[in-house]
Amino acid sequence: MGTTMSRSSNSSIRKSNKLLDEKDEKIEELKKEIKKLKKENESLKNKIEDLENKLDSHDDMAAFMENSAPEKIKKQERVKDLNDRNLPQIGDHVVSMWSVSQWQYFTATVKSFDKTDLKYLIDWDDKDPTGRNVDYFNLALDSVPSVQDIGVGSTVLFHQGTYSSTEIHGVSRSGGLRWHQGIVDNVTTTTNGAKLYEGRHTKTAQDGKWVTYKGYSYQFTGYSIEDFRLPPNVFDVLSMDDDDDDDDDDDDEHYDVYISYSKINSPSAIKNKEVSEDLPPSYEEAVLESICDPRKIASNLREKGVKVVMVEEEEYLKIVTTLKKSKIFIACLSDEYASNNRCRMEFQYAKKTLKIPVVPLVVGTDSFQWQMTVVGLLIAGDLYIHFKNKQVEEAKMTELCRALQNFLPKLRISDVQHLATGDARMELQNDPNKSITGKPAIQGKSEMFFSYCWSNSHDALKRKEVSSLAGNRWSDPRAILKKLSKSTGMKSWMDVDRLRGADEMGLFGQIATGMGDSKIVISCVSSEYAESDNCRMEIQFAVKSLNKPTIALIVGDSDTWKSTSVGKMVQQQLTYFNLQQINDETKLNSKIKEITKAIMDRVGEKSKYIAPSLEEERVFTAPVYGDHVVCLHQNWAYFMATVIAFDESSMSYTVDWDDGDPSGRVQSYQDVALDAVLTSENEIGLGTTVLFPQGSYAGTEGNNIGGVRYHQGKITNIYKDSSDITRYDGVHTKDSNDGKWVSFRGFDDNFDNLELGDLRLSPNAMDALMACRQAFQLEE
């Protein structure tokens, strides 16, 4: 029995061991399978991430599908068909210069093209065997060019005179039209819409050109587009064999933006002596200090996370390959840009051939002659961003970022400064349903409007929206808002919750509407608040324009606000509470109770306030149609004019100057002031920017009628004289470093002893917007 049991036991053990071995084998197989699945899963994850990245780098699904298409199809979509370009191909009839007798052009047919030397081999129509190798720029397709391709400054081939069959330099040539190289100086449009061109020869007898033929004239006039032939763009020539190239490898670096500019418009390039040509007469050292540098624009975009490329070298093949890897083309337009061959050809290649979205910027001085050139024709009707000077550079950078994001919605742009939020910086938002901070925007009307400076918010500091804090966490306007919203039960309006950033200029309209809808305004006043143009604008708009019930809360950590125009208004007209000494929750809650009672006393259960209707009598103080104003012209000189229009999208006025000058008629709302005596001394305090008179100018024949010179200044002292009249002292805000003319008779760095009636004030943005909506009946 014992032996039997032992054998049985051994058998069971063997079976168990076998089962264990089989189980171990299965476990090993499962481990291998799991490892295999993990590897496949990781591969799938990588593919998904790659697809997501590709999708993020394009505007929409259509663009994504385009970039997922075979390379050959993409090239066919991206690069125009060669037959549609002004690009001579094998077999094409051309007009070409004969090198044996320079600057004479005859007809021929293209036989081949050498991309390395950029030379064509041609067969002359009369079978002449000489001078058959021709540079690309000395040859033109024998076909009528597009009207868009020829403007002021364009180099063309034009016919003038004829020649009979003859022998030239021992070679028999067949007769025909004489063609010559010329440049277009003027373009006019007839009553029936046809364009007529005037110009001149580019070459003279000094260049070796024969000028004694019958019918010669240095100038040509009354020519139509049919009378011209156009040499090809070098970048089109370099792209001739694109279908056989493999330049667009997916592994190559691609760019968000290609910036095209003329070095003569770059103060840094001029200072580094990179510019060989003569500078424009207007480029005095002071002017250079105020010009926006395209290189600085590029640097700012890089800091905001945009992949920017600029090709500084004159390497045309590199330009072509780089442009093909760029999503947006930024053109820094100026007269110098339009007259520069490389810049002009870059622009045409990007716009017409590659069809890259173009964002036009205007840089340099205030001359707009470029609008008559090919560059101007190609963007006729398009909106451009005017980087007029460094004073507007930050605002224009935000406008540029928004333009880029319109073309590339997935592009993330950080460190953006909004016009309506002062120095605060954040990621740019383009979702109309989100606030400027990226949170879902609260909809509907509010009852309590909160106005504050981000520099006084501890929360803004934590979110890295500001670089420093003035105040403490107990007097943070954002925290106070939450408490007051809860204690009053009122719906509140604060920019981080309500202000939608999809429309930069619309920010002021949103603020004005939010304030107008509210029952009461709470202004968190501080020294930083009083110094901020936007904050000062909000409290002045609430108190002066809307006559809105307003309570001030004093925050921050200094009392310099008291001597400002905001401080005067707060201390003389408003109920206010000082929160600067609050340092714990108990004290804060106690103060919140006091503020809550004051709010409810002012508005009660229902608001007695009725917002001014735009159909009612004028309630805003900004200039409107027909008003006489003091307006900036140029070089920080202000002259008299009359308002004739207002553009809400750019917040700019159009004026007619008193002396009839046709230039500089469009100016920002910030540089136009109503020519009327101010009604209250509370409008001006220490630090207020004003326009003040200093010196005069005489009338000149056919130019101006003369009058008082006005200048922009800042108030530094306010006092009462012996007759109890308030007097104002101050300083110019601009000097020669800003391009201001300071050599006029009567100039002084300071102004003093002026009365209230001597000063003029430019409007704030919201007052200008609402006043002009009322006067010009603009849509909200």
mmCIF file of C-alpha atoms in Angstrom, residues 645-770:
data_model
loop_
_atom_site.group_PDB
_atom_site.id
_atom_site.type_symbol
_atom_site.label_atom_id
_atom_site.label_comp_id
_atom_site.label_asym_id
_atom_site.label_seq_id
_atom_site.Cartn_x
_atom_site.Cartn_y
_atom_site.Cartn_z
ATOM 1 C CA ALA A 645 -14.081 110.800 -40.816
ATOM 2 C CA PHE A 646 -13.280 108.167 -38.174
ATOM 3 C CA ASP A 647 -12.163 104.543 -38.746
ATOM 4 C CA GLU A 648 -13.175 102.316 -35.834
ATOM 5 C CA SER A 649 -11.017 99.378 -36.996
ATOM 6 C CA SER A 650 -7.803 101.426 -36.669
ATOM 7 C CA MET A 651 -9.094 104.027 -34.180
ATOM 8 C CA SER A 652 -7.914 106.818 -36.461
ATOM 9 C CA TYR A 653 -9.304 110.154 -37.630
ATOM 10 C CA THR A 654 -9.137 111.606 -41.137
ATOM 11 C CA VAL A 655 -8.804 115.390 -41.154
ATOM 12 C CA ASP A 656 -8.690 118.283 -43.602
ATOM 13 C CA TRP A 657 -5.853 120.631 -42.715
ATOM 14 C CA ASP A 658 -6.720 124.325 -42.451
ATOM 15 C CA ASP A 659 -3.984 125.096 -45.007
ATOM 16 C CA GLY A 660 -5.150 122.442 -47.490
ATOM 17 C CA ASP A 661 -2.027 120.263 -47.199
ATOM 18 C CA PRO A 662 -2.905 116.839 -48.729
ATOM 19 C CA SER A 663 -0.376 114.828 -46.695
ATOM 20 C CA GLY A 664 -0.591 113.209 -43.243
ATOM 21 C CA ARG A 665 -4.384 113.419 -43.044
ATOM 22 C CA VAL A 666 -4.926 110.121 -41.174
ATOM 23 C CA GLN A 667 -3.839 110.132 -37.520
ATOM 24 C CA SER A 668 -4.414 108.030 -34.409
ATOM 25 C CA TYR A 669 -7.077 109.160 -31.921
ATOM 26 C CA GLN A 670 -4.207 109.675 -29.444
ATOM 27 C CA ASP A 671 -2.791 112.483 -31.595
ATOM 28 C CA VAL A 672 -5.961 114.507 -32.184
ATOM 29 C CA ALA A 673 -7.348 116.973 -29.620
ATOM 30 C CA LEU A 674 -10.561 119.006 -29.672
ATOM 31 C CA ASP A 675 -9.687 122.685 -30.147
ATOM 32 C CA ALA A 676 -11.771 123.804 -27.165
ATOM 33 C CA VAL A 677 -11.070 125.130 -23.674
ATOM 34 C CA LEU A 678 -11.212 122.414 -20.999
ATOM 35 C CA THR A 679 -14.225 122.697 -18.713
ATOM 36 C CA SER A 680 -12.681 121.454 -15.449
ATOM 37 C CA GLU A 681 -9.332 121.704 -13.693
ATOM 38 C CA ASN A 682 -9.861 118.120 -12.517
ATOM 39 C CA GLU A 683 -9.014 116.943 -16.025
ATOM 40 C CA ILE A 684 -5.346 117.837 -15.562
ATOM 41 C CA GLY A 685 -2.993 116.669 -12.831
ATOM 42 C CA LEU A 686 0.706 115.941 -12.421
ATOM 43 C CA GLY A 687 1.853 113.661 -15.216
ATOM 44 C CA THR A 688 -1.072 114.434 -17.533
ATOM 45 C CA THR A 689 -0.098 114.479 -21.225
ATOM 46 C CA VAL A 690 -1.322 117.675 -22.893
ATOM 47 C CA LEU A 691 -0.895 119.701 -26.054
ATOM 48 C CA PHE A 692 0.508 123.159 -25.336
ATOM 49 C CA PRO A 693 1.382 126.214 -27.471
ATOM 50 C CA GLN A 694 4.988 127.308 -27.981
ATOM 51 C CA GLY A 695 6.205 129.480 -30.843
ATOM 52 C CA SER A 696 4.425 130.217 -34.100
ATOM 53 C CA TYR A 697 4.935 129.667 -37.799
ATOM 54 C CA ALA A 698 4.449 132.013 -40.707
ATOM 55 C CA GLY A 699 2.299 131.394 -43.744
ATOM 56 C CA THR A 700 4.075 130.372 -46.937
ATOM 57 C CA GLU A 701 2.821 130.754 -50.480
ATOM 58 C CA GLY A 702 0.860 127.714 -51.617
ATOM 59 C CA ASN A 703 1.597 125.830 -48.399
ATOM 60 C CA ASN A 704 0.089 127.067 -45.145
ATOM 61 C CA ILE A 705 -1.590 130.012 -43.517
ATOM 62 C CA GLY A 706 0.591 130.123 -40.412
ATOM 63 C CA GLY A 707 -0.506 129.991 -36.807
ATOM 64 C CA VAL A 708 0.355 128.761 -33.314
ATOM 65 C CA ARG A 709 2.710 125.810 -32.882
ATOM 66 C CA TYR A 710 1.359 123.090 -30.595
ATOM 67 C CA HIS A 711 3.480 120.366 -28.981
ATOM 68 C CA GLN A 712 2.975 117.334 -26.789
ATOM 69 C CA GLY A 713 4.050 117.834 -23.182
ATOM 70 C CA LYS A 714 3.677 116.498 -19.649
ATOM 71 C CA ILE A 715 2.564 118.487 -16.593
ATOM 72 C CA THR A 716 5.238 118.680 -13.859
ATOM 73 C CA ASN A 717 3.877 121.413 -11.588
ATOM 74 C CA ILE A 718 0.483 122.942 -10.714
ATOM 75 C CA TYR A 719 0.080 126.019 -8.545
ATOM 76 C CA LYS A 720 -2.080 129.092 -7.853
ATOM 77 C CA ASP A 721 -0.780 132.561 -8.711
ATOM 78 C CA SER A 722 -1.422 135.725 -6.697
ATOM 79 C CA SER A 723 -4.771 136.150 -8.448
ATOM 80 C CA ASP A 724 -5.823 132.610 -7.486
ATOM 81 C CA ILE A 725 -5.577 131.448 -11.117
ATOM 82 C CA THR A 726 -4.325 127.891 -11.560
ATOM 83 C CA ARG A 727 -1.074 127.744 -13.510
ATOM 84 C CA TYR A 728 0.703 124.807 -15.175
ATOM 85 C CA ASP A 729 4.386 124.032 -15.828
ATOM 86 C CA GLY A 730 5.762 121.122 -17.792
ATOM 87 C CA VAL A 731 8.211 119.668 -20.295
ATOM 88 C CA HIS A 732 8.163 118.423 -23.887
ATOM 89 C CA THR A 733 7.561 114.672 -24.144
ATOM 90 C CA LYS A 734 9.562 114.527 -27.394
ATOM 91 C CA ASP A 735 12.988 115.827 -28.353
ATOM 92 C CA SER A 736 15.433 115.589 -31.248
ATOM 93 C CA ASN A 737 16.103 111.934 -30.429
ATOM 94 C CA ASP A 738 12.467 111.253 -31.303
ATOM 95 C CA GLY A 739 12.767 113.111 -34.605
ATOM 96 C CA LYS A 740 11.167 116.296 -33.289
ATOM 97 C CA TRP A 741 12.172 119.580 -34.880
ATOM 98 C CA VAL A 742 13.553 121.745 -32.047
ATOM 99 C CA SER A 743 15.219 124.621 -33.901
ATOM 100 C CA PHE A 744 12.121 126.788 -34.389
ATOM 101 C CA ARG A 745 12.081 130.288 -32.947
ATOM 102 C CA GLY A 746 10.801 130.300 -29.379
ATOM 103 C CA PHE A 747 11.728 126.699 -28.591
ATOM 104 C CA ASP A 748 12.317 125.845 -24.933
ATOM 105 C CA ASP A 749 12.642 122.445 -23.267
ATOM 106 C CA ASN A 750 10.098 123.575 -20.682
ATOM 107 C CA PHE A 751 6.808 125.457 -20.610
ATOM 108 C CA ASP A 752 5.551 127.396 -17.616
ATOM 109 C CA ASN A 753 2.895 129.733 -16.319
ATOM 110 C CA LEU A 754 0.208 128.444 -18.725
ATOM 111 C CA GLU A 755 -3.478 128.633 -17.877
ATOM 112 C CA LEU A 756 -6.117 125.932 -18.333
ATOM 113 C CA GLY A 757 -7.378 127.664 -21.475
ATOM 114 C CA ASP A 758 -3.961 127.264 -23.139
ATOM 115 C CA LEU A 759 -4.008 123.469 -22.971
ATOM 116 C CA ARG A 760 -5.674 120.836 -25.151
ATOM 117 C CA LEU A 761 -6.338 117.169 -24.344
ATOM 118 C CA SER A 762 -6.490 114.189 -26.692
ATOM 119 C CA PRO A 763 -9.440 111.838 -26.030
ATOM 120 C CA ASN A 764 -9.194 108.402 -24.503
ATOM 121 C CA ALA A 765 -9.922 105.438 -26.756
ATOM 122 C CA MET A 766 -13.405 104.649 -25.397
ATOM 123 C CA ASP A 767 -14.559 108.257 -25.545
ATOM 124 C CA ALA A 768 -13.344 108.514 -29.146
ATOM 125 C CA LEU A 769 -15.020 105.235 -30.041
ATOM 126 C CA MET A 770 -18.388 106.007 -28.458
#
